[in-house]
Amino acid sequence: MSITILGIESSCDDTSAAVIRDGLLLSNVIASQKVHEEFGGVVPELASRAHQQNIVPVVDTAIKRAGIDKSELDAIAFTRGPGLLGSLLVGTSFAKGMSLGLRIPMVDVNHLHGHVLSHFIRKDAADKVPEYPFLCLLISGGNSQLILVRDFNDMEVLGQTIDDAAGEAFDKCAKVMGLPYPGGPHIDRLAAEGNAEKFKFAKPHIAGLDYSFSGLKTSFLYTLRDALRNDPEFIENNRADLAASLQKTIIDILLDKLHKAVKATGVKTVAIGGGVSANSGVRKAVADYCERHNLTAFIPERSFTTDNAAMVAIAGYYKYLSKDFCPYDAAPFARVTV
């Protein structure tokens, strides 16, 4: 008997719905919000209002594109957290209402678990998925973590950022350079045109497997401050080289800890996830690293790197198989670790 799951994602500024049947993706619809660009970052109140406008048509479109009727759904998976509380409340409330209306169970999903399990989304039954255990480098605007994944419900955080995440470093440095929000994709584009060896920025010396990116950000800002005193057009004349050097430094920091984690765990499979895993330099660096060390690499499709409901649906699918359902009095949460 087939199991069909509707996934709903509303943790930040993307409203998304997806349908998965027996682990195979039938649809994945995402409505992005452009309203935040002029503010240089996500405005929580505007995000929650946009979710309210988008969630009904997005869910409806996902069901139609999947070629099913809502009566065929076996459960509704939704992002319970972490994220923006107002945004999460929209998705949580909608999931509860639809669950009650259809008389089917709900499954709550940890947003970070969704990113890790995005590698199990299959478009075809022949698609390969990671074998347990594997190491996942989760890198996004809010999180930079090294996670040992023993099973879909058995994950151990080996190391994480103690301050800024990698995505924050990209976005904050991009903002200082005068690039639009979000800055990460613009840094990625410019880096391909620049000389990554032209500028040297500080790298942290943090014990163990934890990350830190605040020192890199400060080093970057000081470099610009000192240069602009003598050359007001310094950023404009060196934007591509600054982007390339910044990206290389972040990648070096990420791979240094990744290598230590690989040696400590002895895993043979490495995966990456989260918004920063869409970065071209990161994707190539991880793939090259795995090839050099005879490891199997799992690099997600770019459509599965950002916030999307397909990862929520697949995480919900595995929880459904374990009959791990969510009560109706469950409230969303803003912060949590894996």
C-alpha atoms as a printed R data frame, in Angstrom:
    type eleno elety resid chain resno       x      y       z
1   ATOM     1    CA   MET     A     1   0.000  0.000   0.000
2   ATOM     2    CA   SER     A     2   1.397  3.385  -1.015
3   ATOM     3    CA   ILE     A     3   2.204  6.083   1.537
4   ATOM     4    CA   THR     A     4   1.662  9.651   0.388
5   ATOM     5    CA   ILE     A     5   2.978 12.582   2.439
6   ATOM     6    CA   LEU     A     6   2.330 16.307   2.006
7   ATOM     7    CA   GLY     A     7   5.228 18.423   3.272
8   ATOM     8    CA   ILE     A     8   4.885 22.085   4.306
9   ATOM     9    CA   GLU     A     9   7.850 24.403   4.869
10  ATOM    10    CA   SER     A    10   7.482 27.957   6.254
11  ATOM    11    CA   SER     A    11  10.450 28.467   8.568
12  ATOM    12    CA   CYS     A    12  11.756 31.700   7.058
13  ATOM    13    CA   ASP     A    13  10.852 33.573   3.864
14  ATOM    14    CA   ASP     A    14   9.992 30.760   1.442
15  ATOM    15    CA   THR     A    15   6.563 29.141   1.402
16  ATOM    16    CA   SER     A    16   6.843 25.617   0.042
17  ATOM    17    CA   ALA     A    17   4.732 22.477  -0.306
18  ATOM    18    CA   ALA     A    18   5.707 19.088  -1.705
19  ATOM    19    CA   VAL     A    19   4.205 15.655  -2.180
20  ATOM    20    CA   ILE     A    20   6.177 12.422  -1.765
21  ATOM    21    CA   ARG     A    21   4.804  8.937  -2.397
22  ATOM    22    CA   ASP     A    22   6.791  5.951  -1.131
23  ATOM    23    CA   GLY     A    23   9.912  8.102  -1.001
24  ATOM    24    CA   LEU     A    24   9.554  9.385  -4.589
25  ATOM    25    CA   LEU     A    25   9.049 13.107  -5.214
26  ATOM    26    CA   LEU     A    26   5.848 13.946  -7.079
27  ATOM    27    CA   SER     A    27   5.935 17.741  -6.706
28  ATOM    28    CA   ASN     A    28   7.858 20.536  -4.979
29  ATOM    29    CA   VAL     A    29   6.493 24.081  -5.151
30  ATOM    30    CA   ILE     A    30   8.282 27.118  -3.706
31  ATOM    31    CA   ALA     A    31   7.039 30.714  -3.477
32  ATOM    32    CA   SER     A    32   9.890 33.091  -2.681
33  ATOM    33    CA   GLN     A    33   9.421 36.521  -1.115
34  ATOM    34    CA   LYS     A    34  11.037 39.513  -2.869
35  ATOM    35    CA   VAL     A    35   9.765 42.046  -0.330
36  ATOM    36    CA   HIS     A    36  12.838 41.656   1.895
37  ATOM    37    CA   GLU     A    37  15.444 42.690  -0.691
38  ATOM    38    CA   GLU     A    38  15.113 46.437  -0.077
39  ATOM    39    CA   PHE     A    39  15.713 45.919   3.658
40  ATOM    40    CA   GLY     A    40  18.899 43.885   3.246
41  ATOM    41    CA   GLY     A    41  17.510 40.972   5.261
42  ATOM    42    CA   VAL     A    42  14.368 39.096   6.215
43  ATOM    43    CA   VAL     A    43  11.761 41.168   8.071
44  ATOM    44    CA   PRO     A    44   9.869 38.646  10.273
45  ATOM    45    CA   GLU     A    45   6.503 40.442  10.237
46  ATOM    46    CA   LEU     A    46   6.532 40.783   6.455
47  ATOM    47    CA   ALA     A    47   7.570 37.154   6.100
48  ATOM    48    CA   SER     A    48   4.655 35.831   8.175
49  ATOM    49    CA   ARG     A    49   2.159 37.990   6.270
50  ATOM    50    CA   ALA     A    50   3.495 36.713   2.950
51  ATOM    51    CA   HIS     A    51   3.215 33.118   4.175
52  ATOM    52    CA   GLN     A    52  -0.460 33.718   4.956
53  ATOM    53    CA   GLN     A    53  -1.025 34.903   1.400
54  ATOM    54    CA   ASN     A    54   0.974 32.118  -0.238
55  ATOM    55    CA   ILE     A    55   0.273 28.946   1.695
56  ATOM    56    CA   VAL     A    56  -3.157 28.057   0.274
57  ATOM    57    CA   PRO     A    57  -2.225 28.455  -3.426
58  ATOM    58    CA   VAL     A    58   1.170 26.784  -2.873
59  ATOM    59    CA   VAL     A    59  -0.341 23.706  -1.219
60  ATOM    60    CA   ASP     A    60  -3.086 23.538  -3.823
61  ATOM    61    CA   THR     A    61  -0.543 23.731  -6.647
62  ATOM    62    CA   ALA     A    62   1.666 21.040  -5.087
63  ATOM    63    CA   ILE     A    63  -1.273 18.614  -4.845
64  ATOM    64    CA   LYS     A    64  -2.378 19.308  -8.412
65  ATOM    65    CA   ARG     A    65   1.140 18.938  -9.839
66  ATOM    66    CA   ALA     A    66   1.482 15.639  -8.005
67  ATOM    67    CA   GLY     A    67  -1.569 14.416  -9.899
68  ATOM    68    CA   ILE     A    68  -3.394 13.319  -6.766
69  ATOM    69    CA   ASP     A    69  -6.452 14.275  -4.781
70  ATOM    70    CA   LYS     A    70  -6.065 15.496  -1.210
71  ATOM    71    CA   SER     A    71  -8.084 12.481  -0.073
72  ATOM    72    CA   GLU     A    72  -5.103 10.287  -1.048
73  ATOM    73    CA   LEU     A    73  -2.820 11.890   1.544
74  ATOM    74    CA   ASP     A    74  -1.788  9.685   4.463
75  ATOM    75    CA   ALA     A    75  -0.184 12.398   6.599
76  ATOM    76    CA   ILE     A    76   0.927 16.017   6.663
77  ATOM    77    CA   ALA     A    77   4.528 16.810   7.570
78  ATOM    78    CA   PHE     A    78   5.369 20.368   8.583
79  ATOM    79    CA   THR     A    79   8.392 22.296   9.799
80  ATOM    80    CA   ARG     A    80   7.983 22.850  13.525
81  ATOM    81    CA   GLY     A    81  11.300 24.648  13.966
82  ATOM    82    CA   PRO     A    82  13.777 26.150  14.203
83  ATOM    83    CA   GLY     A    83  12.943 29.350  12.364
84  ATOM    84    CA   LEU     A    84  10.965 32.577  12.641
85  ATOM    85    CA   LEU     A    85   8.086 32.011  15.048
86  ATOM    86    CA   GLY     A    86   5.546 34.016  13.051
87  ATOM    87    CA   SER     A    87   6.394 32.146   9.879
88  ATOM    88    CA   LEU     A    88   6.365 28.775  11.618
89  ATOM    89    CA   LEU     A    89   2.962 29.516  13.141
90  ATOM    90    CA   VAL     A    90   1.453 29.920   9.681
91  ATOM    91    CA   GLY     A    91   2.661 26.510   8.514
92  ATOM    92    CA   THR     A    92   1.886 24.803  11.813
93  ATOM    93    CA   SER     A    93  -1.633 26.199  11.980
94  ATOM    94    CA   PHE     A    94  -2.360 25.279   8.373
95  ATOM    95    CA   ALA     A    95  -1.074 21.729   8.910
96  ATOM    96    CA   LYS     A    96  -3.255 21.312  12.000
97  ATOM    97    CA   GLY     A    97  -6.359 22.550  10.196
98  ATOM    98    CA   MET     A    98  -5.789 20.356   7.154
99  ATOM    99    CA   SER     A    99  -4.992 17.350   9.336
100 ATOM   100    CA   LEU     A   100  -8.236 17.777  11.271
101 ATOM   101    CA   GLY     A   101 -10.226 18.324   8.097
102 ATOM   102    CA   LEU     A   102  -8.867 15.227   6.367
103 ATOM   103    CA   ARG     A   103  -8.654 13.181   9.566
104 ATOM   104    CA   ILE     A   104  -5.071 12.145   8.929
105 ATOM   105    CA   PRO     A   105  -2.066 12.398  11.288
106 ATOM   106    CA   MET     A   106   0.516 15.146  11.453
107 ATOM   107    CA   VAL     A   107   4.289 14.691  11.551
108 ATOM   108    CA   ASP     A   108   6.477 17.482  12.912
109 ATOM   109    CA   VAL     A   109   9.900 17.918  11.321
110 ATOM   110    CA   ASN     A   110  13.047 19.561  12.603
111 ATOM   111    CA   HIS     A   111  14.152 21.944   9.844
112 ATOM   112    CA   LEU     A   112  17.794 20.926  10.257
113 ATOM   113    CA   HIS     A   113  16.928 17.227  10.051
114 ATOM   114    CA   GLY     A   114  15.184 18.040   6.781
115 ATOM   115    CA   HIS     A   115  18.377 19.487   5.293
116 ATOM   116    CA   VAL     A   116  20.333 16.398   6.347
117 ATOM   117    CA   LEU     A   117  17.735 14.000   4.936
118 ATOM   118    CA   SER     A   118  17.369 15.924   1.653
119 ATOM   119    CA   HIS     A   119  19.803 13.364   0.198
120 ATOM   120    CA   PHE     A   120  17.079 10.744   0.486
121 ATOM   121    CA   ILE     A   121  14.733 12.597  -1.877
122 ATOM   122    CA   ARG     A   122  14.415 10.481  -4.994
123 ATOM   123    CA   LYS     A   123  12.937 11.416  -8.339
124 ATOM   124    CA   ASP     A   124  13.466  7.882  -9.604
125 ATOM   125    CA   ALA     A   125  13.573  4.543  -7.798
126 ATOM   126    CA   ALA     A   126  17.126  4.031  -9.096
127 ATOM   127    CA   ASP     A   127  18.475  7.216  -7.493
128 ATOM   128    CA   LYS     A   128  21.237  6.511  -4.992
129 ATOM   129    CA   VAL     A   129  20.968  7.596  -1.357
130 ATOM   130    CA   PRO     A   130  23.640  7.622   1.380
131 ATOM   131    CA   GLU     A   131  24.369  4.537   3.449
132 ATOM   132    CA   TYR     A   132  24.527  4.926   7.224
133 ATOM   133    CA   PRO     A   133  26.606  6.108   8.916
134 ATOM   134    CA   PHE     A   134  27.646  9.215   7.026
135 ATOM   135    CA   LEU     A   135  28.980 12.652   7.855
136 ATOM   136    CA   CYS     A   136  26.919 15.688   6.885
137 ATOM   137    CA   LEU     A   137  28.329 19.193   6.675
138 ATOM   138    CA   LEU     A   138  25.267 21.375   7.231
139 ATOM   139    CA   ILE     A   139  25.997 24.956   6.154
140 ATOM   140    CA   SER     A   140  23.420 27.720   5.918
141 ATOM   141    CA   GLY     A   141  22.749 31.303   6.953
142 ATOM   142    CA   GLY     A   142  21.996 30.298  10.516
143 ATOM   143    CA   ASN     A   143  23.886 27.035  11.040
144 ATOM   144    CA   SER     A   144  27.283 25.517  10.389
145 ATOM   145    CA   GLN     A   145  27.405 22.003  11.806
146 ATOM   146    CA   LEU     A   146  29.204 18.703  11.366
147 ATOM   147    CA   ILE     A   147  26.709 15.919  11.998
148 ATOM   148    CA   LEU     A   148  27.310 12.190  12.276
149 ATOM   149    CA   VAL     A   149  24.186 10.533  10.857
150 ATOM   150    CA   ARG     A   150  23.670  6.970  12.069
151 ATOM   151    CA   ASP     A   151  19.986  6.797  11.078
152 ATOM   152    CA   PHE     A   152  17.132  9.132  10.141
153 ATOM   153    CA   ASN     A   153  16.392  9.625  13.845
154 ATOM   154    CA   ASP     A   154  19.916  9.195  15.216
155 ATOM   155    CA   MET     A   155  22.093 12.238  14.563
156 ATOM   156    CA   GLU     A   156  24.982 13.552  16.640
157 ATOM   157    CA   VAL     A   157  26.363 17.076  16.317
158 ATOM   158    CA   LEU     A   158  30.144 16.716  16.407
159 ATOM   159    CA   GLY     A   159  30.860 20.414  15.972
160 ATOM   160    CA   GLN     A   160  29.055 23.656  15.229
161 ATOM   161    CA   THR     A   161  29.643 27.375  14.976
162 ATOM   162    CA   ILE     A   162  30.191 29.255  18.210
163 ATOM   163    CA   ASP     A   163  29.218 32.585  16.624
164 ATOM   164    CA   ASP     A   164  28.374 33.473  13.012
165 ATOM   165    CA   ALA     A   165  27.520 30.765  10.510
166 ATOM   166    CA   ALA     A   166  29.182 30.478   7.108
167 ATOM   167    CA   GLY     A   167  26.123 31.894   5.367
168 ATOM   168    CA   GLU     A   168  26.115 34.910   7.681
169 ATOM   169    CA   ALA     A   169  29.752 35.583   6.842
170 ATOM   170    CA   PHE     A   170  28.923 35.543   3.130
171 ATOM   171    CA   ASP     A   171  25.874 37.782   3.486
172 ATOM   172    CA   LYS     A   172  27.352 40.310   5.915
173 ATOM   173    CA   CYS     A   173  30.555 40.742   3.926
174 ATOM   174    CA   ALA     A   174  28.537 41.032   0.718
175 ATOM   175    CA   LYS     A   175  26.434 43.787   2.264
176 ATOM   176    CA   VAL     A   176  29.548 45.808   3.110
177 ATOM   177    CA   MET     A   177  30.652 45.377  -0.505
178 ATOM   178    CA   GLY     A   178  27.374 46.918  -1.655
179 ATOM   179    CA   LEU     A   179  25.911 43.709  -3.066
180 ATOM   180    CA   PRO     A   180  22.150 42.979  -2.955
181 ATOM   181    CA   TYR     A   181  20.558 40.639  -0.417
182 ATOM   182    CA   PRO     A   182  21.016 37.726  -0.192
183 ATOM   183    CA   GLY     A   183  24.699 38.263  -0.803
184 ATOM   184    CA   GLY     A   184  25.891 34.658  -0.960
185 ATOM   185    CA   PRO     A   185  24.894 34.002  -4.596
186 ATOM   186    CA   HIS     A   186  26.483 37.306  -5.683
187 ATOM   187    CA   ILE     A   187  29.749 36.396  -3.937
188 ATOM   188    CA   ASP     A   188  29.643 33.023  -5.704
189 ATOM   189    CA   ARG     A   189  29.169 34.664  -9.097
190 ATOM   190    CA   LEU     A   190  31.939 37.233  -8.588
191 ATOM   191    CA   ALA     A   191  34.360 34.677  -7.148
192 ATOM   192    CA   ALA     A   192  34.476 32.892 -10.487
193 ATOM   193    CA   GLU     A   193  35.968 36.056 -12.014
194 ATOM   194    CA   GLY     A   194  38.459 36.921  -9.273
195 ATOM   195    CA   ASN     A   195  41.899 35.998  -7.951
196 ATOM   196    CA   ALA     A   196  41.423 33.996  -4.758
197 ATOM   197    CA   GLU     A   197  45.048 34.531  -3.698
198 ATOM   198    CA   LYS     A   198  45.038 38.342  -3.802
199 ATOM   199    CA   PHE     A   199  43.809 38.942  -0.249
200 ATOM   200    CA   LYS     A   200  44.493 37.032   2.963
201 ATOM   201    CA   PHE     A   201  41.930 37.032   5.765
202 ATOM   202    CA   ALA     A   202  42.201 35.717   9.315
203 ATOM   203    CA   LYS     A   203  41.333 32.079   9.985
204 ATOM   204    CA   PRO     A   204  40.144 30.963  13.440
205 ATOM   205    CA   HIS     A   205  42.032 28.595  15.720
206 ATOM   206    CA   ILE     A   206  39.190 26.857  17.519
207 ATOM   207    CA   ALA     A   207  39.839 23.589  19.293
208 ATOM   208    CA   GLY     A   208  37.947 20.464  18.326
209 ATOM   209    CA   LEU     A   209  35.368 20.445  15.540
210 ATOM   210    CA   ASP     A   210  33.570 23.716  16.323
211 ATOM   211    CA   TYR     A   211  33.479 26.541  13.787
212 ATOM   212    CA   SER     A   212  33.879 30.306  14.076
213 ATOM   213    CA   PHE     A   213  33.379 32.906  11.360
214 ATOM   214    CA   SER     A   214  33.162 36.167  13.312
215 ATOM   215    CA   GLY     A   215  36.935 36.670  13.188
216 ATOM   216    CA   LEU     A   216  36.956 36.229   9.428
217 ATOM   217    CA   LYS     A   217  34.173 38.788   9.118
218 ATOM   218    CA   THR     A   218  36.092 41.264  11.287
219 ATOM   219    CA   SER     A   219  39.297 40.706   9.306
220 ATOM   220    CA   PHE     A   220  37.390 41.347   6.090
221 ATOM   221    CA   LEU     A   221  35.905 44.589   7.439
222 ATOM   222    CA   TYR     A   222  39.282 45.844   8.658
223 ATOM   223    CA   THR     A   223  40.827 45.135   5.265
224 ATOM   224    CA   LEU     A   224  38.160 47.260   3.585
225 ATOM   225    CA   ARG     A   225  38.396 50.031   6.176
226 ATOM   226    CA   ASP     A   226  42.160 50.406   5.843
227 ATOM   227    CA   ALA     A   227  42.092 50.262   2.042
228 ATOM   228    CA   LEU     A   228  39.251 52.761   1.663
229 ATOM   229    CA   ARG     A   229  41.223 55.398   3.566
230 ATOM   230    CA   ASN     A   230  43.633 55.623   0.642
231 ATOM   231    CA   ASP     A   231  41.394 54.523  -2.221
232 ATOM   232    CA   PRO     A   232  37.674 55.412  -2.131
233 ATOM   233    CA   GLU     A   233  37.100 53.141  -5.137
234 ATOM   234    CA   PHE     A   234  38.894 50.149  -3.618
235 ATOM   235    CA   ILE     A   235  35.798 47.953  -3.367
236 ATOM   236    CA   GLU     A   236  34.617 48.734  -6.875
237 ATOM   237    CA   ASN     A   237  38.065 48.011  -8.332
238 ATOM   238    CA   ASN     A   238  38.620 44.802  -6.366
239 ATOM   239    CA   ARG     A   239  35.122 43.357  -5.904
240 ATOM   240    CA   ALA     A   240  35.759 40.093  -7.766
241 ATOM   241    CA   ASP     A   241  39.105 39.477  -6.041
242 ATOM   242    CA   LEU     A   242  37.590 40.225  -2.632
243 ATOM   243    CA   ALA     A   243  34.770 37.784  -3.341
244 ATOM   244    CA   ALA     A   244  37.139 35.064  -4.522
245 ATOM   245    CA   SER     A   245  39.467 35.474  -1.539
246 ATOM   246    CA   LEU     A   246  36.561 35.505   0.914
247 ATOM   247    CA   GLN     A   247  35.036 32.389  -0.609
248 ATOM   248    CA   LYS     A   248  38.368 30.527  -0.565
249 ATOM   249    CA   THR     A   249  38.918 31.389   3.101
250 ATOM   250    CA   ILE     A   250  35.463 30.147   4.109
251 ATOM   251    CA   ILE     A   251  35.967 26.929   2.146
252 ATOM   252    CA   ASP     A   252  39.357 26.377   3.785
253 ATOM   253    CA   ILE     A   253  37.781 26.766   7.238
254 ATOM   254    CA   LEU     A   254  34.964 24.362   6.379
255 ATOM   255    CA   LEU     A   255  37.221 21.697   4.896
256 ATOM   256    CA   ASP     A   256  39.765 21.829   7.709
257 ATOM   257    CA   LYS     A   257  37.148 20.752  10.266
258 ATOM   258    CA   LEU     A   258  35.533 18.344   7.816
259 ATOM   259    CA   HIS     A   259  38.835 16.538   7.369
260 ATOM   260    CA   LYS     A   260  39.311 16.274  11.133
261 ATOM   261    CA   ALA     A   261  35.793 14.849  11.490
262 ATOM   262    CA   VAL     A   262  36.394 12.289   8.747
263 ATOM   263    CA   LYS     A   263  39.567 11.086  10.469
264 ATOM   264    CA   ALA     A   264  37.873 10.986  13.875
265 ATOM   265    CA   THR     A   265  34.837  9.000  12.708
266 ATOM   266    CA   GLY     A   266  36.299  6.869   9.938
267 ATOM   267    CA   VAL     A   267  33.222  7.402   7.760
268 ATOM   268    CA   LYS     A   268  33.392  6.648   4.054
269 ATOM   269    CA   THR     A   269  30.537  8.903   2.941
270 ATOM   270    CA   VAL     A   270  30.309 12.705   3.146
271 ATOM   271    CA   ALA     A   271  27.252 14.803   2.371
272 ATOM   272    CA   ILE     A   272  26.592 18.533   2.418
273 ATOM   273    CA   GLY     A   273  23.326 20.378   2.936
274 ATOM   274    CA   GLY     A   274  21.823 23.791   3.611
275 ATOM   275    CA   GLY     A   275  21.758 26.986   1.584
276 ATOM   276    CA   VAL     A   276  25.547 27.417   1.380
277 ATOM   277    CA   SER     A   277  25.836 23.974  -0.221
278 ATOM   278    CA   ALA     A   278  24.514 25.689  -3.368
279 ATOM   279    CA   ASN     A   279  27.790 27.629  -3.580
280 ATOM   280    CA   SER     A   280  29.806 26.502  -6.612
281 ATOM   281    CA   GLY     A   281  33.143 26.725  -4.817
282 ATOM   282    CA   VAL     A   282  31.908 24.713  -1.831
283 ATOM   283    CA   ARG     A   283  30.401 22.023  -4.051
284 ATOM   284    CA   LYS     A   284  33.595 21.616  -6.078
285 ATOM   285    CA   ALA     A   285  35.859 21.706  -3.044
286 ATOM   286    CA   VAL     A   286  33.894 18.975  -1.221
287 ATOM   287    CA   ALA     A   287  33.685 16.824  -4.357
288 ATOM   288    CA   ASP     A   288  37.436 17.186  -4.963
289 ATOM   289    CA   TYR     A   289  38.213 16.448  -1.318
290 ATOM   290    CA   CYS     A   290  36.163 13.260  -1.377
291 ATOM   291    CA   GLU     A   291  37.803 12.136  -4.612
292 ATOM   292    CA   ARG     A   292  41.291 12.675  -3.153
293 ATOM   293    CA   HIS     A   293  40.463 10.701  -0.015
294 ATOM   294    CA   ASN     A   294  38.465  7.927  -1.723
295 ATOM   295    CA   LEU     A   295  35.187  8.953  -0.086
296 ATOM   296    CA   THR     A   296  31.686  8.874  -1.532
297 ATOM   297    CA   ALA     A   297  30.289 12.406  -1.883
298 ATOM   298    CA   PHE     A   298  26.636 13.375  -1.891
299 ATOM   299    CA   ILE     A   299  26.102 16.875  -3.308
300 ATOM   300    CA   PRO     A   300  22.403 17.851  -3.371
301 ATOM   301    CA   GLU     A   301  20.577 19.380  -6.297
302 ATOM   302    CA   ARG     A   302  20.528 23.132  -5.875
303 ATOM   303    CA   SER     A   303  16.729 23.062  -5.638
304 ATOM   304    CA   PHE     A   304  17.089 20.971  -2.470
305 ATOM   305    CA   THR     A   305  19.735 23.166  -0.816
306 ATOM   306    CA   THR     A   306  17.513 26.099   0.064
307 ATOM   307    CA   ASP     A   307  14.400 25.862   2.237
308 ATOM   308    CA   ASN     A   308  12.008 23.502   0.473
309 ATOM   309    CA   ALA     A   309   9.131 21.213   1.402
310 ATOM   310    CA   ALA     A   310  10.562 18.157  -0.358
311 ATOM   311    CA   MET     A   311  13.066 17.722   2.476
312 ATOM   312    CA   VAL     A   312  10.246 18.152   5.008
313 ATOM   313    CA   ALA     A   313   8.149 15.546   3.234
314 ATOM   314    CA   ILE     A   314  10.952 12.966   3.092
315 ATOM   315    CA   ALA     A   315  11.792 13.488   6.767
316 ATOM   316    CA   GLY     A   316   8.083 13.160   7.535
317 ATOM   317    CA   TYR     A   317   7.884  9.997   5.459
318 ATOM   318    CA   TYR     A   318  10.477  8.225   7.610
319 ATOM   319    CA   LYS     A   319   8.847  9.427  10.821
320 ATOM   320    CA   TYR     A   320   5.501  8.170   9.500
321 ATOM   321    CA   LEU     A   321   6.985  4.719   8.953
322 ATOM   322    CA   SER     A   322   7.919  4.730  12.641
323 ATOM   323    CA   LYS     A   323   4.451  5.998  13.579
324 ATOM   324    CA   ASP     A   324   6.062  9.040  15.178
325 ATOM   325    CA   PHE     A   325   3.091 11.399  14.967
326 ATOM   326    CA   CYS     A   326   2.612 14.899  16.339
327 ATOM   327    CA   PRO     A   327  -0.107 15.923  18.839
328 ATOM   328    CA   TYR     A   328  -2.380 18.865  18.036
329 ATOM   329    CA   ASP     A   329  -1.136 20.897  20.998
330 ATOM   330    CA   ALA     A   330   2.423 20.990  19.619
331 ATOM   331    CA   ALA     A   331   3.807 24.533  19.350
332 ATOM   332    CA   PRO     A   332   6.550 25.700  16.965
333 ATOM   333    CA   PHE     A   333  10.005 26.537  18.330
334 ATOM   334    CA   ALA     A   334  12.470 29.180  17.207
335 ATOM   335    CA   ARG     A   335  15.765 27.611  18.277
336 ATOM   336    CA   VAL     A   336  17.094 24.106  18.727
337 ATOM   337    CA   THR     A   337  20.113 21.960  17.939
338 ATOM   338    CA   VAL     A   338  19.996 18.688  16.031
